[in-house]
mmCIF file of C-alpha atoms and ligand atoms in Angstrom:
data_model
loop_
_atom_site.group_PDB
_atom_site.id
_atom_site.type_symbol
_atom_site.label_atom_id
_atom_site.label_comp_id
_atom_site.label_asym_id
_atom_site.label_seq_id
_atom_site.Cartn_x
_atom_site.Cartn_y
_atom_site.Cartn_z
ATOM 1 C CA UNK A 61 51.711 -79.422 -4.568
ATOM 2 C CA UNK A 62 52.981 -82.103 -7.692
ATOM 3 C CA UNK A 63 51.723 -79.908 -10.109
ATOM 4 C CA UNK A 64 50.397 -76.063 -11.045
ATOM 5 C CA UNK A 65 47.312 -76.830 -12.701
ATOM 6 C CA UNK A 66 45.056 -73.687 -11.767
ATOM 7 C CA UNK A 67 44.514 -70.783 -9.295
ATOM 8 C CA UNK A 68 41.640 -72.816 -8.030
ATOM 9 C CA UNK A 69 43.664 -75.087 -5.573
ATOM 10 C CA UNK A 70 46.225 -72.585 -4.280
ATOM 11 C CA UNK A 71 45.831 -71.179 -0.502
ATOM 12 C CA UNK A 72 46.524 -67.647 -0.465
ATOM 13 C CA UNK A 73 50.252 -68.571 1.281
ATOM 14 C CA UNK A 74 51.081 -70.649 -1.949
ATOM 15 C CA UNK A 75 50.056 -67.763 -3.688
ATOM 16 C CA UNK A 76 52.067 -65.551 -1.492
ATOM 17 C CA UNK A 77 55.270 -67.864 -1.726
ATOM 18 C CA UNK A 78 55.493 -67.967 -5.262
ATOM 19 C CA UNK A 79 55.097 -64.246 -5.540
ATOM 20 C CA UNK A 80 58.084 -63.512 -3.036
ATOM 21 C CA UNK A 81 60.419 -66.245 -4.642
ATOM 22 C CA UNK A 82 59.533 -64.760 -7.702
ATOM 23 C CA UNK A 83 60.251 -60.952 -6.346
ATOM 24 C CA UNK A 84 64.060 -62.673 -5.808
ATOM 25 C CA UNK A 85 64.213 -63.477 -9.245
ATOM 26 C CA UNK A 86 63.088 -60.612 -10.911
ATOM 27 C CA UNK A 87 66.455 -58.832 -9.912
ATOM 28 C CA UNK A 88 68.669 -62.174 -10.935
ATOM 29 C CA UNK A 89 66.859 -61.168 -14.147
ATOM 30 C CA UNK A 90 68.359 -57.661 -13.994
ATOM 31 C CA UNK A 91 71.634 -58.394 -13.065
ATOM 32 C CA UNK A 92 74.192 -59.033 -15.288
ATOM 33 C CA UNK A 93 74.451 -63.277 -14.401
ATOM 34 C CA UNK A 94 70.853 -63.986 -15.011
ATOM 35 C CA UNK A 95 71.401 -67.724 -14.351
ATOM 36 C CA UNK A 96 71.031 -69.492 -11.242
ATOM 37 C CA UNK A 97 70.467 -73.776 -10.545
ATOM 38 C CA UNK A 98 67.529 -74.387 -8.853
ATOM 39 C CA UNK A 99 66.692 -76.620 -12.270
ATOM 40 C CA UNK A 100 70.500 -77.813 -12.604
ATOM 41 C CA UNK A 101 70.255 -81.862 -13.824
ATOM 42 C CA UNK A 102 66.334 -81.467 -14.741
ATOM 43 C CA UNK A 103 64.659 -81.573 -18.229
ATOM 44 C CA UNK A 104 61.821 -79.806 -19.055
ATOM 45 C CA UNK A 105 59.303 -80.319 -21.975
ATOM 46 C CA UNK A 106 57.073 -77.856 -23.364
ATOM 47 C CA UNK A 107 54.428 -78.749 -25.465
ATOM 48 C CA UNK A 108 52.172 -76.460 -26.625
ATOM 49 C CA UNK A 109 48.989 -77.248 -28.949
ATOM 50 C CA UNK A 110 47.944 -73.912 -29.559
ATOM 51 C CA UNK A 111 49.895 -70.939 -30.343
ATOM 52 C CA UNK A 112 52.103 -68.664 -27.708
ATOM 53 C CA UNK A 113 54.258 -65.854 -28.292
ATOM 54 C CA UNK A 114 54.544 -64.968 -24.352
ATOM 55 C CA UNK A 115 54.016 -68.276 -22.417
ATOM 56 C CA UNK A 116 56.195 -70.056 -24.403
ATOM 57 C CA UNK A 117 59.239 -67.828 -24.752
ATOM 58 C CA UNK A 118 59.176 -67.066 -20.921
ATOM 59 C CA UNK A 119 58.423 -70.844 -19.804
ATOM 60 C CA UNK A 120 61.996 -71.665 -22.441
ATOM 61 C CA UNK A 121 63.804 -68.965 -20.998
ATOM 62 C CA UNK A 122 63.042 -69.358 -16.994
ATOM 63 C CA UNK A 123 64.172 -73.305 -17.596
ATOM 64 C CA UNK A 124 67.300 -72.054 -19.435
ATOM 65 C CA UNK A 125 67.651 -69.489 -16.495
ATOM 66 C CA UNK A 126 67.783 -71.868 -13.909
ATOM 67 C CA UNK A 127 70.044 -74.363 -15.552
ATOM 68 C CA UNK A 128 67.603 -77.108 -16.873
ATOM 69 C CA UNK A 129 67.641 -79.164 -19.921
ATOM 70 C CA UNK A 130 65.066 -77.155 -22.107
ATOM 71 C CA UNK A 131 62.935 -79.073 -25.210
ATOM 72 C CA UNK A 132 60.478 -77.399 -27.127
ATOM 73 C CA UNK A 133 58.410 -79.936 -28.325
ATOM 74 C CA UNK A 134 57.455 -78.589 -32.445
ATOM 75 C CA UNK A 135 53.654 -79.791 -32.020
ATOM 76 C CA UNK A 136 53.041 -79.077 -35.640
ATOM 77 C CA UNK A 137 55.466 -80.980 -36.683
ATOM 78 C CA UNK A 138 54.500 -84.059 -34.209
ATOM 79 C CA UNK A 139 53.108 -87.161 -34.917
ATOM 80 C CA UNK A 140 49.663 -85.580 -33.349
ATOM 81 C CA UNK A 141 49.255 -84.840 -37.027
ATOM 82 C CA UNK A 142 48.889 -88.369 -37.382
ATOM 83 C CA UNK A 143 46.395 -89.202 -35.320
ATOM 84 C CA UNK A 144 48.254 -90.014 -32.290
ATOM 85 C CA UNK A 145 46.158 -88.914 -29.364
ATOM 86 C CA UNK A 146 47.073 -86.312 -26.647
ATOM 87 C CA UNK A 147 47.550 -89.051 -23.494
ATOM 88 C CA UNK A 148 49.523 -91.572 -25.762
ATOM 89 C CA UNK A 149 52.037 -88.528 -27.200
ATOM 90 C CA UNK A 150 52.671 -87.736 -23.303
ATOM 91 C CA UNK A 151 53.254 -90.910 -22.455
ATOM 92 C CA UNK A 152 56.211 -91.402 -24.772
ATOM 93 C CA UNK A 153 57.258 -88.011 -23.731
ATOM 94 C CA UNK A 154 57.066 -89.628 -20.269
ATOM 95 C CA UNK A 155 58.876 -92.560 -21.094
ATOM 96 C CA UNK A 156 62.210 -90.466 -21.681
ATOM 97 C CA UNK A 157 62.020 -89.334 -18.070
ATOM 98 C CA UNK A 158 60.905 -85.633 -18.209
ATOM 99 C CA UNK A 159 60.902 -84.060 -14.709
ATOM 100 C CA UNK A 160 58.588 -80.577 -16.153
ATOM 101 C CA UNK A 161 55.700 -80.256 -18.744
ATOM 102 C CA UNK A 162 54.688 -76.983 -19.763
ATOM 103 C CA UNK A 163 51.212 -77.671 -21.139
ATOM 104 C CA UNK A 164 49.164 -75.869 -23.553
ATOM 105 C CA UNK A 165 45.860 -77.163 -25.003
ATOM 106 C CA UNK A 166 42.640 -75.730 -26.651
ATOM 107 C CA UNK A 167 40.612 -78.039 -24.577
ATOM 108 C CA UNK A 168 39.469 -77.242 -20.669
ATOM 109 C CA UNK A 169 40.741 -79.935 -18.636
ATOM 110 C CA UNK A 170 43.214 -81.411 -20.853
ATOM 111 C CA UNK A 171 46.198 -80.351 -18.959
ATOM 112 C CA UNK A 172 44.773 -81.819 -15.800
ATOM 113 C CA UNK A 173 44.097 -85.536 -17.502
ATOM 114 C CA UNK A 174 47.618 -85.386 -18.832
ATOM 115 C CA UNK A 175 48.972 -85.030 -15.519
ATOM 116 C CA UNK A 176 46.882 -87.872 -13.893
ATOM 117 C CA UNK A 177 48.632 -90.001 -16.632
ATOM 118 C CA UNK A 178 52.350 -88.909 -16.489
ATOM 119 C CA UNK A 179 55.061 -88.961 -13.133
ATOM 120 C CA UNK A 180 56.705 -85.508 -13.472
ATOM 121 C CA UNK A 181 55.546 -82.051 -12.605
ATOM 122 C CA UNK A 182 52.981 -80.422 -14.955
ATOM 123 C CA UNK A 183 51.980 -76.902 -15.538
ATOM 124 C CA UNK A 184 49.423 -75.287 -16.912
ATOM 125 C CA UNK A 185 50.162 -73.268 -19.787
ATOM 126 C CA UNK A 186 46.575 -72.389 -20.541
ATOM 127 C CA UNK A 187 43.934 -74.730 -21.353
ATOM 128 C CA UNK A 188 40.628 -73.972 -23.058
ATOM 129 C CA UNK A 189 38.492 -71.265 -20.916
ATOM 130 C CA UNK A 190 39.179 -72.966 -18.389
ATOM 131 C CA UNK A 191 43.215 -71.660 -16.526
ATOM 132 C CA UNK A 192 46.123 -69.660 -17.299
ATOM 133 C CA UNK A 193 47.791 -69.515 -13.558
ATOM 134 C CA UNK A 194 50.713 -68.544 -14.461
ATOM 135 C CA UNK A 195 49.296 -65.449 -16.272
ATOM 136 C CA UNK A 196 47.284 -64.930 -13.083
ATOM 137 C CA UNK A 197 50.488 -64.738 -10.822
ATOM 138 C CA UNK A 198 52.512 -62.578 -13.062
ATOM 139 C CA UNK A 199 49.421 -60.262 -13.010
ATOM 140 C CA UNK A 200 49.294 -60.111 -9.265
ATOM 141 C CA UNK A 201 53.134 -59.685 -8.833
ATOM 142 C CA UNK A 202 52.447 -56.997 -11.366
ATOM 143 C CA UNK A 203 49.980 -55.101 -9.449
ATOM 144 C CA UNK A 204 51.675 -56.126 -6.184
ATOM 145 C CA UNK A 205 54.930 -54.233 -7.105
ATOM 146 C CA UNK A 206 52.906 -51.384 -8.528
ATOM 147 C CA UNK A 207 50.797 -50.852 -5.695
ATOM 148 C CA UNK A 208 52.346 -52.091 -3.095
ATOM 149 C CA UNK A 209 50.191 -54.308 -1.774
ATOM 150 C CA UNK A 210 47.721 -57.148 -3.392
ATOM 151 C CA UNK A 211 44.680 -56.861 -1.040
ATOM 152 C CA UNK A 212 41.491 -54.235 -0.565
ATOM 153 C CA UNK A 213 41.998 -53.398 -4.441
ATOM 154 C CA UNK A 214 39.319 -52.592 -6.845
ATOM 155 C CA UNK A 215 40.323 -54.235 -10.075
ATOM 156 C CA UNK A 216 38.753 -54.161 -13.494
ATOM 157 C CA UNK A 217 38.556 -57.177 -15.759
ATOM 158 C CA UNK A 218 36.797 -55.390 -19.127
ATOM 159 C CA UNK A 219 35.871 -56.999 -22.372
ATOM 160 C CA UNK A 220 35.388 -61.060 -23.860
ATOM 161 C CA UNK A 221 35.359 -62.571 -20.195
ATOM 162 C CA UNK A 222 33.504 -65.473 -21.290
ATOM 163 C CA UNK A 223 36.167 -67.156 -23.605
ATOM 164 C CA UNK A 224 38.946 -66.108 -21.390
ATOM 165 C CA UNK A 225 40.892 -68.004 -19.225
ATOM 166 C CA UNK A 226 43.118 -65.025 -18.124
ATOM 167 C CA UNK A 227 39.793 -63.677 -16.413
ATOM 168 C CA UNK A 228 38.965 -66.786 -14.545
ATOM 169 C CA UNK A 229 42.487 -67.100 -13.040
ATOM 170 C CA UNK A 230 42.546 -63.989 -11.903
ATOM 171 C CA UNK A 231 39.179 -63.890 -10.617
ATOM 172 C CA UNK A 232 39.773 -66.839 -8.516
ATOM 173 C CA UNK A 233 43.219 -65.285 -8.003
ATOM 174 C CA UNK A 234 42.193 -61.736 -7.095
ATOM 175 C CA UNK A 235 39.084 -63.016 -4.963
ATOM 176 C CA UNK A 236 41.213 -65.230 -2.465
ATOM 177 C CA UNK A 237 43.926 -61.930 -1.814
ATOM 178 C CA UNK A 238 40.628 -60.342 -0.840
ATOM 179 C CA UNK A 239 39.915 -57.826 -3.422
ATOM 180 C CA UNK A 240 36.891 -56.183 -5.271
ATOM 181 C CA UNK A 241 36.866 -57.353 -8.631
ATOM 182 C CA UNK A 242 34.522 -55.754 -11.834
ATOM 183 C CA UNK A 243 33.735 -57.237 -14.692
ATOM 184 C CA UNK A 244 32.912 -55.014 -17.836
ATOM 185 C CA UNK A 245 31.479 -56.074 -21.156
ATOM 186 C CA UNK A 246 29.097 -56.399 -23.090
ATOM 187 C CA UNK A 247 26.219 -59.099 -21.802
ATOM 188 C CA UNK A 248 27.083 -61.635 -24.800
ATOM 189 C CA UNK A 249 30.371 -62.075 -23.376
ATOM 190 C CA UNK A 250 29.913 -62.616 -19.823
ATOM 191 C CA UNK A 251 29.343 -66.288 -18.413
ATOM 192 C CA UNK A 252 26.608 -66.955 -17.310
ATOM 193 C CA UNK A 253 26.212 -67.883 -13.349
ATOM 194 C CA UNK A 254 29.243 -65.554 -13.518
ATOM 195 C CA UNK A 255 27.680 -63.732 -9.941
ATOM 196 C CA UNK A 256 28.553 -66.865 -7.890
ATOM 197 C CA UNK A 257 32.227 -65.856 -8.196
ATOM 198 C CA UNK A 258 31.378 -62.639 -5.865
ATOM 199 C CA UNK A 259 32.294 -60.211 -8.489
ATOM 200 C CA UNK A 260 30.133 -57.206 -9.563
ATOM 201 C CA UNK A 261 29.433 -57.120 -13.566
ATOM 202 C CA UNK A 262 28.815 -54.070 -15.264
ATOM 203 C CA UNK A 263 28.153 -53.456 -19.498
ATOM 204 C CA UNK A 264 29.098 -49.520 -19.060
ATOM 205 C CA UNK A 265 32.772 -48.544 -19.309
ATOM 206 C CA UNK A 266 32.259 -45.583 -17.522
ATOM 207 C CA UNK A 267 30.088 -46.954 -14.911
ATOM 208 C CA UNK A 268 32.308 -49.953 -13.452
ATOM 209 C CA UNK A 269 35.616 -48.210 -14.175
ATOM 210 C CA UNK A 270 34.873 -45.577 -11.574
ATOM 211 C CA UNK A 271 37.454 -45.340 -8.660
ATOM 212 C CA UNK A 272 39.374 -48.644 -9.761
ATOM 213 C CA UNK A 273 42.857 -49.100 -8.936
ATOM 214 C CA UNK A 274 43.729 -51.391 -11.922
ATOM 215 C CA UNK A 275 42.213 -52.292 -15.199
ATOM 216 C CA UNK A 276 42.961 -54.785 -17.157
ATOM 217 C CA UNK A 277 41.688 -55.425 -20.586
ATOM 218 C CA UNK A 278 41.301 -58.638 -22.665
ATOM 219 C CA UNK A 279 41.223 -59.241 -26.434
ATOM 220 C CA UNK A 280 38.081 -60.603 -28.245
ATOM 221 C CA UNK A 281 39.421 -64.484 -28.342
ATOM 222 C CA UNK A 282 37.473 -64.909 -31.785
ATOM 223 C CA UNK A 283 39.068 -68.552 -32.092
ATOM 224 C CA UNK A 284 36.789 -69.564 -29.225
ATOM 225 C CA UNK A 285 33.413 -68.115 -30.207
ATOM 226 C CA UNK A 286 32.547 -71.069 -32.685
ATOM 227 C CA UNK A 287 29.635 -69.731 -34.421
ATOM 228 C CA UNK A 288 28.304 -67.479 -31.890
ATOM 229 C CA UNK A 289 27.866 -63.750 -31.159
ATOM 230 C CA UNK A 290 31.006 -61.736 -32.505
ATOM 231 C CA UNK A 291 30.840 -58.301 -32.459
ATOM 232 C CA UNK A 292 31.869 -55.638 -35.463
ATOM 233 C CA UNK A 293 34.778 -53.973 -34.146
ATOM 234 C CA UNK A 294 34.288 -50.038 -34.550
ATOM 235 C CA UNK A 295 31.356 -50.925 -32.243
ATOM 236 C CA UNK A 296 33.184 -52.469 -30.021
ATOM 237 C CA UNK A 297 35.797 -50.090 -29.501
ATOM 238 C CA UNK A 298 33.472 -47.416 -29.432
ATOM 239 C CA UNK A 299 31.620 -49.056 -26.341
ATOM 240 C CA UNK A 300 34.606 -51.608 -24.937
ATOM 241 C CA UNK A 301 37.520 -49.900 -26.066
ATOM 242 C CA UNK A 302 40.036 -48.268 -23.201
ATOM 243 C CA UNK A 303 40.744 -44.605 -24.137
ATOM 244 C CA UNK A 304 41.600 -41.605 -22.713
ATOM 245 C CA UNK A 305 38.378 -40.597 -22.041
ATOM 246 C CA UNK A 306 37.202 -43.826 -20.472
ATOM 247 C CA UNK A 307 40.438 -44.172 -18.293
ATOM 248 C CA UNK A 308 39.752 -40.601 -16.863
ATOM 249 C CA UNK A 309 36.847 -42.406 -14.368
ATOM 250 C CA UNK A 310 39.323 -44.626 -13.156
ATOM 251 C CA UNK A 311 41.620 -43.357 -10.423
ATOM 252 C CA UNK A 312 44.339 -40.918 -11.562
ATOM 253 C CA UNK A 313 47.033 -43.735 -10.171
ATOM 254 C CA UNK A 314 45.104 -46.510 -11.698
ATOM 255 C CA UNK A 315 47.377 -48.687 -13.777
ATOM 256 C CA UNK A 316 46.647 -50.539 -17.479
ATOM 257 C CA UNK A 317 47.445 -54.117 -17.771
ATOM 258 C CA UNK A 318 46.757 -56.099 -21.020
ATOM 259 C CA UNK A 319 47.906 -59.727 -20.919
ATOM 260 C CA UNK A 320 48.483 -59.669 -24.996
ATOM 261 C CA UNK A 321 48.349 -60.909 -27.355
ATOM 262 C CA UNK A 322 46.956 -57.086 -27.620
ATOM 263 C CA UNK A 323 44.690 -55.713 -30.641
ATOM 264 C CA UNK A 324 45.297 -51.663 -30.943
ATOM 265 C CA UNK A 325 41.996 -49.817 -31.992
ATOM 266 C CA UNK A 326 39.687 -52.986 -30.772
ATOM 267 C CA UNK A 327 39.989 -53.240 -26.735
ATOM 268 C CA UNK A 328 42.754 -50.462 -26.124
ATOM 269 C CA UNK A 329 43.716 -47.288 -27.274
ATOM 270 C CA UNK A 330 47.452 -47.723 -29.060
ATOM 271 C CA UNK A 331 48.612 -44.764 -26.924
ATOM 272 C CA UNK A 332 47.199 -46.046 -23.482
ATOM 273 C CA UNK A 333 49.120 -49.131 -23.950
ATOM 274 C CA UNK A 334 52.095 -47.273 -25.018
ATOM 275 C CA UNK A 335 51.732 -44.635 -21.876
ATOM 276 C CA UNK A 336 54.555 -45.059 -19.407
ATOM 277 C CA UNK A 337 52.779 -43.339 -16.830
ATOM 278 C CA UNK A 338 49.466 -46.155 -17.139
ATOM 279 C CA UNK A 339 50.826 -48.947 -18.951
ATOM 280 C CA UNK A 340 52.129 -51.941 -16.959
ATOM 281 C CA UNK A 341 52.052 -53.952 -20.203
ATOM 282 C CA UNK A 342 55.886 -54.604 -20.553
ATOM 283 C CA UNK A 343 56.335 -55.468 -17.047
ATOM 284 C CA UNK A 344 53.817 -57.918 -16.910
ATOM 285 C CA UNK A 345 56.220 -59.805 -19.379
ATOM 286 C CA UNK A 346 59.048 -59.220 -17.138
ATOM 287 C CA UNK A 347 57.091 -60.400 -14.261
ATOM 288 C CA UNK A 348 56.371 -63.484 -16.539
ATOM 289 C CA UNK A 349 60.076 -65.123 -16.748
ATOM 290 C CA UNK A 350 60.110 -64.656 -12.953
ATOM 291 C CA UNK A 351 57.070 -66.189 -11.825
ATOM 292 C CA UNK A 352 57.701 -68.743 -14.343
ATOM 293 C CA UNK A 353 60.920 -69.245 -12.722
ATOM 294 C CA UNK A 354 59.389 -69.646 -9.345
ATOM 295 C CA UNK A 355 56.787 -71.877 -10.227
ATOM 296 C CA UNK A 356 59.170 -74.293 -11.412
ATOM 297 C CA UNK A 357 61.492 -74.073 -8.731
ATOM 298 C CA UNK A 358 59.223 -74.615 -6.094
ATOM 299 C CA UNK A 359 57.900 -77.708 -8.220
ATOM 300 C CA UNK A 360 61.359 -78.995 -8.634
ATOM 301 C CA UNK A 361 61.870 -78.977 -4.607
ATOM 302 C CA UNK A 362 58.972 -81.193 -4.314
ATOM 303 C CA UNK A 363 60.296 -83.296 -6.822
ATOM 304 C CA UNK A 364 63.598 -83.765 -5.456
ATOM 305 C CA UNK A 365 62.170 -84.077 -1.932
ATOM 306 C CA UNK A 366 60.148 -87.058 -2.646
ATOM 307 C CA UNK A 367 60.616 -89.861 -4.668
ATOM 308 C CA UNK A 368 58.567 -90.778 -7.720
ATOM 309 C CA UNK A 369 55.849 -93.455 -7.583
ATOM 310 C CA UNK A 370 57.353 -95.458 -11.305
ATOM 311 C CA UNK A 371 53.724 -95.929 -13.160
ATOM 312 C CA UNK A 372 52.717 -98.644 -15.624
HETATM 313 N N1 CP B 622 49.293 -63.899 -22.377
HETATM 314 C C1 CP B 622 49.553 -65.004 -23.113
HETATM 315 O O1 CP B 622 49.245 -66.131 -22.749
HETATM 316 O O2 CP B 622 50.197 -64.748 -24.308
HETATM 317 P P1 CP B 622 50.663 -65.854 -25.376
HETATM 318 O O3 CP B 622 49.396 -66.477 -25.930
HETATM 319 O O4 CP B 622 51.457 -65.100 -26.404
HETATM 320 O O5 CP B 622 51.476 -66.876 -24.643
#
């Protein structure tokens, strides 16, 4: 593969590969040299049109980590304010010879048109509701490390599944390693058609959470429900929200995951997510940088194995 644009195209052995390169450099990231050069001599831009606390800060630092020439293109400050439009401000990022874009856009399918128009590697920071794969992989190397193994798992995906790409990522990502994946919320935020992915949807907490293995809970993206249904939010925690008494129909080893940006007292407890014993909140960011790291490596090697077609 050129590029890492979704979940969708990836054969469970890319999946696989990423995830075991990436188990390598999750203990570079421990040690005390956390640099390697799998990136040495390569620039990489990031350019991200929406905001990132996560993405963005792991994307900077797994370049850094791997030696690469790291910009962090200020999109608020760009010339996008302007008018200029999203294909014409990558091609003059293009034009100074990039060899990675990290990608972020509000829009579904943004990041994919960018990288029919540019001759470097793009990834896919996000985009719309569309993909997040990165999130997806970090996730799976999450539960993969917690559980030991990434197949014949019932997972969990509660709350606003309709505006989130998180939850199609790792639907598509969770489905091809051949696990059972739930879906839990309330009707007005599940897609519709969303059967066809071969998932089982639920609106009762206590109902789909029974004998899961992982849950993971989402935020209400409120920035994507333009106009629509938003719910109040005492109701929502009251129905949606993951507490104590909830979590006790999941299994007693089940594990929390929350990709963040999280909101305490709306879709999770404050002292679930905090709980050492549950939460696999923080190492989902860990996982992050590493994944991240391996993404772009294994990018990179394609890059360097073939040479680039030079477009118009
Ligand atoms: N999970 C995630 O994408 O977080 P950020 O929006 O902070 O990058």
């Amino acid at each position: 593969h050129s590029h890492l644009l979704g979940i969708e195209p990836l054969p469970p052995s890319a999946i696989s590969e990423i995830l075991d390169l990436a188990d390598q450099y999750v203990a570079l990231n421990r040690g005390d040299m956390k640099h390697a050069e799998a990136l040495a001599g390569l620039t990489q831009i990031n350019m991200f049109f929406e905001n990132s606390t996560r993405t963005q800060a792991s994307f900077e630092l797994a370049g850094k980590r791997l030696g690469a020439d790291v910009m962090n293109m200020a999109m608020q400050a760009s010339s996008i304010k302007k008018g200029e439009t999203l294909i014409d401000t990558a091609m003059t990022l293009n034009a100074m010879h990039p060899d990675l874009l990290v990608v972020r856009h509000p829009h579904s399918g943004a990041v994919d048109l960018l990288s029919q128009k540019v001759n470097c590697a793009v990834l896919n920071a996000g985009d719309g509701r569309h993909e997040h794969p990165t999130q997806a992989l970090l996730d799976a190397l999450t539960i993969r490390r917690a559980k030991g193994r990434l197949h014949r798992l019932n997972v969990a995906i509660c709350g606003d599944i309709a505006h989130s790409r998180v939850a199609r990522s790792n639907i598509l990502l969770l489905g091809k390693m051949e696990n059972r994946v739930r879906l839990i919320g309330p009707p007005t935020l599940m897609p519709s058609g969303i059967a066809d992915f071969g998932v089982e949807v639920y609106d009762d907490m206590a109902e789909g959470l029974r004998n899961v293995d992982v849950v993971m809970m989402l935020r209400l993206q409120r920035e994507r429900m333009d106009g629509g249904f938003i719910p109040s939010e005492r109701e929502y925690y009251f129905r949606y929200g993951l507490d104590a008494e909830k979590l006790a129909h999941a299994k007693d080893d089940a594990i929390v995951m929350h990709p963040g940006p999280m909101n305490r007292g709306v879709e999770i407890d404050g002292e679930i997510a905090d709980d050492i014993n549950r939460s696999v909140i923080q190492e989902q960011v860990e996982m992050g940088v590493a994944v991240r790291m391996a993404a772009m490596d294994l990018l990179a090697r394609n890059l360097r194995a073939r040479p680039r077609e030079v477009m118009a």
